[in-house]
Coordinates of C-alpha atoms in Angstrom, one line a residue:
M879 CA 110.5 99.4 135.9
T880 CA 107.2 98.3 134.5
E881 CA 105.1 101.2 133.1
T882 CA 101.4 101.0 134.1
I883 CA 99.1 102.3 131.4
D884 CA 95.3 102.6 131.7
R885 CA 94.1 99.7 129.5
A886 CA 90.5 100.7 129.0
A887 CA 91.2 104.3 128.1
L888 CA 94.0 103.4 125.7
I889 CA 92.0 100.6 124.0
D890 CA 89.2 103.1 123.5
L891 CA 91.5 105.7 122.0
L892 CA 93.0 103.1 119.6
S893 CA 89.5 102.1 118.5
R894 CA 88.6 105.7 117.9
Q895 CA 91.8 106.2 116.0
W896 CA 91.0 103.3 113.7
E897 CA 87.5 104.7 113.2
A898 CA 89.1 108.1 112.2
I899 CA 91.1 106.4 109.5
D900 CA 88.0 104.5 108.3
A901 CA 86.1 107.7 108.0
L902 CA 88.8 109.1 105.7
I903 CA 89.1 106.2 103.4
A904 CA 85.5 104.9 103.2
P905 CA 84.4 107.4 100.5
L906 CA 87.5 107.0 98.3
D907 CA 87.2 105.8 94.6
E908 CA 90.0 103.9 93.1
E909 CA 91.8 107.0 91.8
R910 CA 91.8 108.6 95.2
W911 CA 93.1 105.4 96.8
R912 CA 96.2 105.8 94.6
T913 CA 97.0 109.4 95.6
P914 CA 100.7 109.8 96.5
S915 CA 101.4 110.5 100.1
S916 CA 104.4 112.3 101.7
L917 CA 105.9 108.9 102.5
P918 CA 108.5 107.8 99.9
G919 CA 107.0 105.3 97.4
W920 CA 103.6 105.1 99.2
T921 CA 100.1 106.1 98.1
V922 CA 97.1 106.5 100.4
F923 CA 96.4 102.8 99.6
D924 CA 99.9 101.8 100.7
V925 CA 99.6 103.7 104.0
V926 CA 96.4 101.8 104.8
A927 CA 98.0 98.5 103.7
H928 CA 100.9 99.2 106.1
V929 CA 98.4 99.7 109.0
I930 CA 96.7 96.5 108.0
G931 CA 100.1 94.7 107.9
T932 CA 101.1 95.8 111.3
E933 CA 97.8 95.0 113.0
S934 CA 97.8 91.7 111.2
F935 CA 101.3 90.9 112.4
L936 CA 100.1 91.6 116.0
L937 CA 97.4 89.0 115.4
G938 CA 100.0 86.5 114.4
D939 CA 99.2 86.6 110.7
R940 CA 101.7 86.2 107.9
P941 CA 101.8 88.4 104.8
P942 CA 99.7 87.1 101.8
A943 CA 101.6 84.8 99.4
H944 CA 103.2 86.5 96.5
D945 CA 101.1 86.5 93.3
P946 CA 103.2 84.4 90.8
T947 CA 101.7 86.4 87.9
R948 CA 103.4 89.6 89.2
A949 CA 107.1 90.4 89.0
K950 CA 108.7 89.8 92.4
T951 CA 110.1 92.9 94.0
D952 CA 113.2 92.7 96.3
V953 CA 111.9 95.2 98.8
S954 CA 115.2 95.4 100.6
T955 CA 116.7 97.2 97.6
L956 CA 114.2 100.1 97.7
P957 CA 116.0 103.3 98.7
Y958 CA 113.7 104.1 101.6
V959 CA 113.9 100.7 103.2
R960 CA 116.6 100.9 105.8
N961 CA 116.1 98.1 108.3
E962 CA 114.4 94.7 108.8
T963 CA 111.3 96.3 110.2
A964 CA 110.9 98.4 107.1
V965 CA 111.4 95.2 105.0
L966 CA 108.5 93.5 106.7
N967 CA 106.4 96.6 106.4
E968 CA 107.1 96.8 102.7
I969 CA 106.4 93.1 102.1
W970 CA 102.9 93.6 103.4
V971 CA 102.4 96.7 101.3
D972 CA 103.7 95.0 98.2
R973 CA 101.6 91.9 98.6
L974 CA 98.4 93.9 99.2
R975 CA 99.0 96.5 96.5
P976 CA 97.2 94.5 93.7
L977 CA 93.9 94.6 95.5
P978 CA 91.2 97.2 94.6
G979 CA 90.6 99.9 97.1
A980 CA 87.2 98.6 98.0
R981 CA 88.7 95.2 99.0
L982 CA 91.4 96.8 101.0
L983 CA 88.7 98.7 103.0
E984 CA 87.0 95.4 103.7
L985 CA 90.2 93.9 104.8
Y986 CA 91.0 96.9 107.0
R987 CA 87.7 96.5 108.7
E988 CA 88.1 92.8 109.2
V989 CA 91.5 93.1 110.7
I990 CA 90.5 96.0 113.0
D991 CA 87.5 94.1 114.3
R992 CA 89.8 91.2 115.1
R993 CA 92.2 93.5 116.9
R994 CA 89.4 95.0 119.0
T995 CA 88.3 91.5 120.0
A996 CA 91.9 90.5 120.8
L997 CA 92.6 93.6 122.9
A998 CA 89.3 93.2 124.8
A999 CA 90.2 89.6 125.7
M1000 CA 93.6 90.5 126.9
G1001 CA 94.3 90.1 130.7
D1002 CA 96.4 92.3 132.9
A1003 CA 99.4 90.0 132.8
E1004 CA 99.5 90.1 129.0
W1005 CA 99.1 93.9 129.0
E1006 CA 102.0 94.3 131.4
K1007 CA 104.3 91.7 129.8
E1008 CA 107.5 92.8 128.2
T1009 CA 107.5 92.5 124.4
V1010 CA 109.6 93.5 121.4
S1011 CA 108.5 96.8 119.8
P1012 CA 109.9 99.3 117.3
I1013 CA 111.3 101.2 120.3
G1014 CA 112.8 98.2 122.0
Q1015 CA 111.6 95.9 124.8
V1016 CA 108.6 97.5 126.5
T1017 CA 105.3 96.5 128.1
Y1018 CA 102.6 95.6 125.7
G1019 CA 100.6 98.5 127.0
K1020 CA 103.5 100.9 126.1
F1021 CA 103.6 99.3 122.7
M1022 CA 100.0 100.1 122.2
R1023 CA 100.7 103.8 123.0
V1024 CA 103.3 103.6 120.2
R1025 CA 100.6 102.0 117.9
L1026 CA 98.3 104.9 118.7
F1027 CA 101.0 107.4 117.8
D1028 CA 101.8 105.5 114.6
C1029 CA 98.2 105.3 113.5
W1030 CA 97.6 108.9 114.3
M1031 CA 100.5 109.9 112.2
H1032 CA 99.2 107.8 109.3
E1033 CA 95.8 109.5 109.7
L1034 CA 97.6 112.8 109.1
D1035 CA 99.5 111.3 106.2
I1036 CA 96.2 110.2 104.5
A1037 CA 94.5 113.5 105.3
D1038 CA 97.4 115.6 103.9
A1039 CA 97.6 113.5 100.8
L1040 CA 93.8 113.9 100.2
G1041 CA 94.0 117.6 101.0
V1042 CA 91.6 117.5 103.9
R1043 CA 91.9 118.8 107.5
V1044 CA 91.3 116.5 110.5
E1045 CA 91.2 117.2 114.2
E1046 CA 94.7 117.0 115.5
G1047 CA 94.0 117.8 119.1
G1048 CA 91.6 116.1 121.5
P1049 CA 92.3 112.9 123.6
R1050 CA 93.8 110.9 120.7
G1051 CA 96.1 113.7 119.6
E1052 CA 97.2 114.5 123.2
L1053 CA 98.3 111.0 123.9
A1054 CA 99.9 110.5 120.5
F1055 CA 101.7 113.8 120.8
A1056 CA 103.0 112.7 124.2
E1057 CA 104.7 109.7 122.6
F1058 CA 106.0 112.0 119.8
A1059 CA 107.3 114.7 122.2
G1060 CA 109.1 112.1 124.4
N1061 CA 111.7 111.8 121.6
I1062 CA 112.4 115.5 121.1
P1063 CA 115.0 116.1 123.9
R1064 CA 117.2 113.3 122.4
V1065 CA 116.7 114.6 118.9
V1066 CA 117.8 118.2 119.8
A1067 CA 120.8 117.0 121.6
K1068 CA 122.0 114.3 119.1
K1069 CA 120.8 115.5 115.7
G1070 CA 120.5 119.2 116.5
E1071 CA 123.8 119.2 118.5
A1072 CA 122.4 121.5 121.1
P1073 CA 125.4 122.4 123.4
D1074 CA 125.6 121.8 127.1
G1075 CA 123.8 124.6 129.0
A1076 CA 121.4 125.3 126.2
R1077 CA 117.8 126.2 127.1
I1078 CA 115.5 125.6 124.2
A1079 CA 111.8 126.6 124.1
F1080 CA 109.4 125.4 121.4
A1081 CA 106.4 127.6 121.6
L1082 CA 103.7 125.7 119.7
T1083 CA 100.5 127.2 118.4
G1084 CA 97.6 125.4 116.8
P1085 CA 95.6 122.4 118.0
L1086 CA 98.3 121.1 120.3
A1087 CA 99.4 124.5 121.6
R1088 CA 101.9 124.5 124.5
T1089 CA 105.5 125.4 125.3
L1090 CA 108.1 122.6 125.4
R1091 CA 111.1 123.6 127.5
I1092 CA 114.3 121.6 127.1
Q1093 CA 117.5 122.2 129.1
V1094 CA 120.8 120.5 128.2
A1095 CA 122.8 119.7 131.3
G1096 CA 124.9 116.7 130.4
R1097 CA 121.7 115.3 128.9
A1098 CA 118.7 117.0 127.4
N1099 CA 115.6 116.9 129.4
Y1100 CA 112.2 118.6 129.7
V1101 CA 112.0 121.2 132.6
D1102 CA 109.0 123.1 134.0
A1103 CA 111.0 126.3 134.0
F1104 CA 114.5 127.4 133.0
D1105 CA 117.2 128.4 135.5
G1106 CA 118.0 131.4 133.2
P1107 CA 116.9 133.1 130.0
A1108 CA 116.1 130.8 127.0
T1109 CA 119.0 130.3 124.7
V1110 CA 116.6 130.1 121.8
E1111 CA 112.8 130.2 121.4
I1112 CA 111.2 128.7 118.3
T1113 CA 107.6 129.4 117.5
L1114 CA 105.7 127.3 115.0
D1115 CA 102.3 125.6 114.6
S1116 CA 102.0 122.1 116.3
R1117 CA 100.9 120.7 112.9
L1118 CA 104.2 121.7 111.3
F1119 CA 106.2 120.6 114.4
V1120 CA 104.7 117.1 114.1
R1121 CA 105.4 116.8 110.4
L1122 CA 109.0 118.0 110.8
G1123 CA 109.6 115.4 113.5
G1124 CA 107.9 112.8 111.4
G1125 CA 110.1 113.6 108.4
R1126 CA 107.1 114.4 106.3
T1127 CA 108.4 117.8 105.2
T1128 CA 111.5 120.0 105.7
A1129 CA 112.0 123.3 107.5
E1130 CA 113.3 124.8 104.3
E1131 CA 109.8 124.6 102.8
H1132 CA 108.3 126.4 105.8
M1133 CA 110.7 129.0 107.0
D1134 CA 108.1 131.7 106.7
E1135 CA 106.0 129.8 109.3
I1136 CA 108.8 129.5 111.9
T1137 CA 110.0 132.3 114.2
V1138 CA 113.4 132.0 115.9
E1139 CA 114.4 134.3 118.8
G1140 CA 117.7 134.2 120.5
D1141 CA 120.5 132.1 119.1
D1142 CA 119.5 132.1 115.5
E1143 CA 122.2 129.6 114.4
L1144 CA 121.1 127.0 117.0
G1145 CA 117.4 127.6 116.2
Q1146 CA 117.9 127.1 112.5
R1147 CA 119.9 123.9 113.1
L1148 CA 117.3 122.5 115.4
V1149 CA 114.4 123.0 113.1
R1150 CA 116.4 121.5 110.2
H1151 CA 117.2 118.4 112.2
L1152 CA 113.9 117.5 114.0
A1153 CA 113.1 114.4 111.9
F1154 CA 113.4 111.2 113.9
T1155 CA 110.9 108.9 112.3
L1156 CA 109.6 108.2 108.8

């Protein structure tokens, strides 16, 4: 089934998301550009280089040529590179890394301007065409929802590294979170090993406050209401929930911020196995 997505609204949110990243990185001096992030091996500079690489790839660009004056890195051997997509990501980061931060900012703006132009020129047929994405074969519009989520997560990565707080709710956060939350039932069933019949509630506080109710009946799915009492209710801030799901931190570092009621063993297992992306 082809998924219909509001093009104009999504393109506008993507544009705002790119602007939010720009606002974070525009004031940085060279030292701040090289601040380590929560992503293995990556600084703030590298996170932005990754965004540039992905958007450049979508424009049909190839990574810059390797600088022969630098030692060549076999990025496939890096411990955090686990698949071919990660190899391509790392090639872009490695090739852009020698640039000064000011030049990377210029390049980011050049690439984002080209992407805005390309998206504005795209017709309905292209938007609805099936294409390869990190989550498999989906419509281009669905892929752009994934791009919004990815860029939103990287905005949070940059902000966390720099020690600043950004708005995590609002229209961008809501749509990005919807992409994120769509993975949680599968994660609690597969990685968290929630048993058949389990009724799991994540009571989220913070900027994306809501209660996510998941019931396992053969498969794990969201439900509007349970058909019985919750097996476990886990209360935590949405900021922490997102970072646990993104593999940016671990539950062990934040147990004093998580409340588990009901089946404690199941609840503890779930929060320790929420990570599905990094």
